[in-house]
C-alpha positions as semicolon CSV with decimal commas, in nm:
position;residue;x (nm);y (nm);z (nm)
1;X;-1,574;1,075;-2,066
2;X;-1,659;1,146;-1,700
3;X;-1,808;0,796;-1,668
4;X;-1,487;0,633;-1,794
5;X;-1,277;0,852;-1,563
6;X;-1,497;0,751;-1,266
7;X;-1,462;0,381;-1,347
8;X;-1,083;0,414;-1,375
9;X;-1,068;0,590;-1,036
10;X;-1,282;0,320;-0,872
11;X;-1,066;0,043;-1,019
12;X;-0,747;0,217;-0,901
13;X;-0,893;0,259;-0,551
14;X;-0,989;-0,106;-0,534
15;X;-0,638;-0,206;-0,645
16;X;-0,473;0,013;-0,381
17;X;-0,697;-0,126;-0,104
18;X;-0,625;-0,482;-0,213
19;X;-0,251;-0,422;-0,233
20;X;-0,237;-0,260;0,111
21;X;-0,430;-0,536;0,288
22;X;-0,195;-0,737;0,506
23;X;-0,190;-1,111;0,498
24;X;-0,277;-1,294;0,819
25;X;0,008;-1,360;1,060
26;X;-0,156;-1,614;1,291
27;X;-0,470;-1,814;1,359
28;X;-0,661;-1,826;1,688
29;X;-0,626;-2,191;1,793
30;X;-0,797;-2,164;2,132
31;X;-0,984;-1,897;2,324
32;X;-1,116;-1,885;2,679
33;X;-1,325;-1,604;2,815
34;X;-1,492;-1,319;2,633
35;X;-1,262;-1,141;2,390
36;X;-1,450;-0,884;2,179
37;X;-1,395;-0,918;1,804
38;X;-1,198;-1,243;1,829
39;X;-1,331;-1,596;1,777
40;X;-1,194;-1,948;1,743
41;X;-1,014;-2,001;1,408
42;X;-1,003;-1,628;1,325
43;X;-0,700;-1,498;1,139
44;X;-0,518;-1,205;1,302
45;X;-0,298;-0,955;1,120
46;X;0,024;-0,779;1,218
47;X;-0,050;-0,466;1,419
48;X;-0,383;-0,597;1,546
49;X;-0,434;-0,535;1,918
50;X;-0,618;-0,789;2,134
51;X;-0,724;-0,687;2,485
52;X;-0,759;-0,981;2,722
53;X;-0,931;-0,967;3,059
54;X;-0,756;-1,094;3,371
55;X;-0,904;-1,444;3,326
56;X;-0,903;-1,455;2,944
57;X;-0,665;-1,681;2,755
58;X;-0,583;-1,710;2,385
59;X;-0,359;-1,942;2,184
60;X;-0,215;-1,806;1,861
61;X;-0,046;-2,021;1,599
62;X;0,187;-1,818;1,378
63;X;0,173;-1,925;1,015
64;X;0,526;-1,837;0,898
65;X;0,742;-1,860;1,209
66;X;0,576;-2,172;1,357
67;X;0,550;-2,014;1,705
68;X;0,257;-2,127;1,920
69;X;0,183;-1,870;2,189
70;X;-0,040;-1,919;2,491
71;X;-0,128;-1,578;2,632
72;X;-0,316;-1,507;2,956
73;X;-0,445;-1,155;3,029
74;X;-0,298;-0,826;2,917
75;X;-0,277;-0,648;2,585
76;X;-0,149;-0,844;2,287
77;X;0,002;-0,676;1,983
78;X;0,016;-0,920;1,693
79;X;0,345;-0,912;1,505
80;X;0,441;-1,064;1,171
81;X;0,617;-1,360;1,339
82;X;0,541;-1,331;1,713
83;X;0,336;-1,126;1,959
84;X;0,426;-0,866;2,216
85;X;0,236;-0,880;2,545
86;X;0,196;-0,603;2,801
87;X;0,044;-0,673;3,143
88;X;-0,006;-1,045;3,085
89;X;0,178;-1,375;3,070
90;X;0,294;-1,562;2,762
91;X;0,441;-1,906;2,695
92;X;0,591;-1,954;2,350
93;X;0,689;-2,286;2,189
94;X;0,817;-2,375;1,844
95;X;0,600;-2,632;1,668
96;X;0,671;-2,847;1,366
97;X;0,525;-2,679;1,059
98;X;0,619;-2,583;0,708
99;X;0,631;-2,211;0,793
100;X;0,433;-2,083;0,497
101;X;0,593;-2,326;0,251
102;X;0,308;-2,576;0,232
103;X;0,214;-2,671;-0,121
104;X;-0,035;-2,934;-0,231
105;X;0,143;-3,173;-0,464
106;X;-0,039;-3,354;-0,745
107;X;0,030;-3,684;-0,568
108;X;-0,130;-3,570;-0,241
109;X;-0,419;-3,398;-0,419
110;X;-0,531;-3,733;-0,556
111;X;-0,521;-3,891;-0,210
112;X;-0,690;-3,618;-0,009
113;X;-1,037;-3,478;0,019
114;X;-1,289;-3,329;0,252
115;X;-1,663;-3,310;0,297
116;X;-1,855;-3,054;0,497
117;X;-2,201;-3,119;0,636
118;X;-2,393;-2,810;0,735
119;X;-2,661;-3,031;0,886
120;X;-2,643;-3,389;1,005
121;X;-2,776;-3,605;0,721
122;X;-3,094;-3,798;0,796
123;X;-3,077;-4,174;0,748
124;X;-3,267;-4,298;0,446
125;X;-3,564;-4,524;0,514
126;X;-3,490;-4,871;0,382
127;X;-3,795;-5,069;0,275
128;X;-3,828;-5,399;0,453
129;X;-3,781;-5,693;0,221
130;X;-4,103;-5,887;0,179
131;X;-4,128;-6,258;0,120
132;X;-4,314;-6,363;-0,198
133;X;-4,688;-6,417;-0,153
134;X;-4,833;-6,760;-0,179
135;X;-5,193;-6,845;-0,230
136;X;-5,376;-7,151;-0,102
137;X;-5,294;-7,456;-0,308
138;X;-4,981;-7,309;-0,469
139;X;-4,651;-7,485;-0,444
140;X;-4,447;-7,173;-0,480
141;X;-4,315;-7,298;-0,815
142;X;-4,375;-7,115;-1,135
143;X;-4,523;-7,323;-1,425
């Protein structure tokens, strides 16, 4: 009985943690300088705080609102649709995007694809084509 109760509690805890996890608000499109905990193509969540040095720069692309923000220096607080910046500079521009409405249609699925190489493939050795051998006195014709 205690084992079943423990399993139920673990499952409930996992469900609560999953349900409370926020979905990403933006993606890091560019980064200049050393920003601890942030890398190129990272997703950032609402409420996340990013501290930029005086010469650091980051570009965030918001997934739902289609805002593209270029932020230099200061403290960035990621919001659900745009950032707030204290002690830095920000330029914000609206970009063309589907704002979280992108869906892969069956028609496009048949026309699209991708391939990832973790290592550059080595070219295959192609055997040199050899001419047929001829012996002395042969005409090269088969009888």
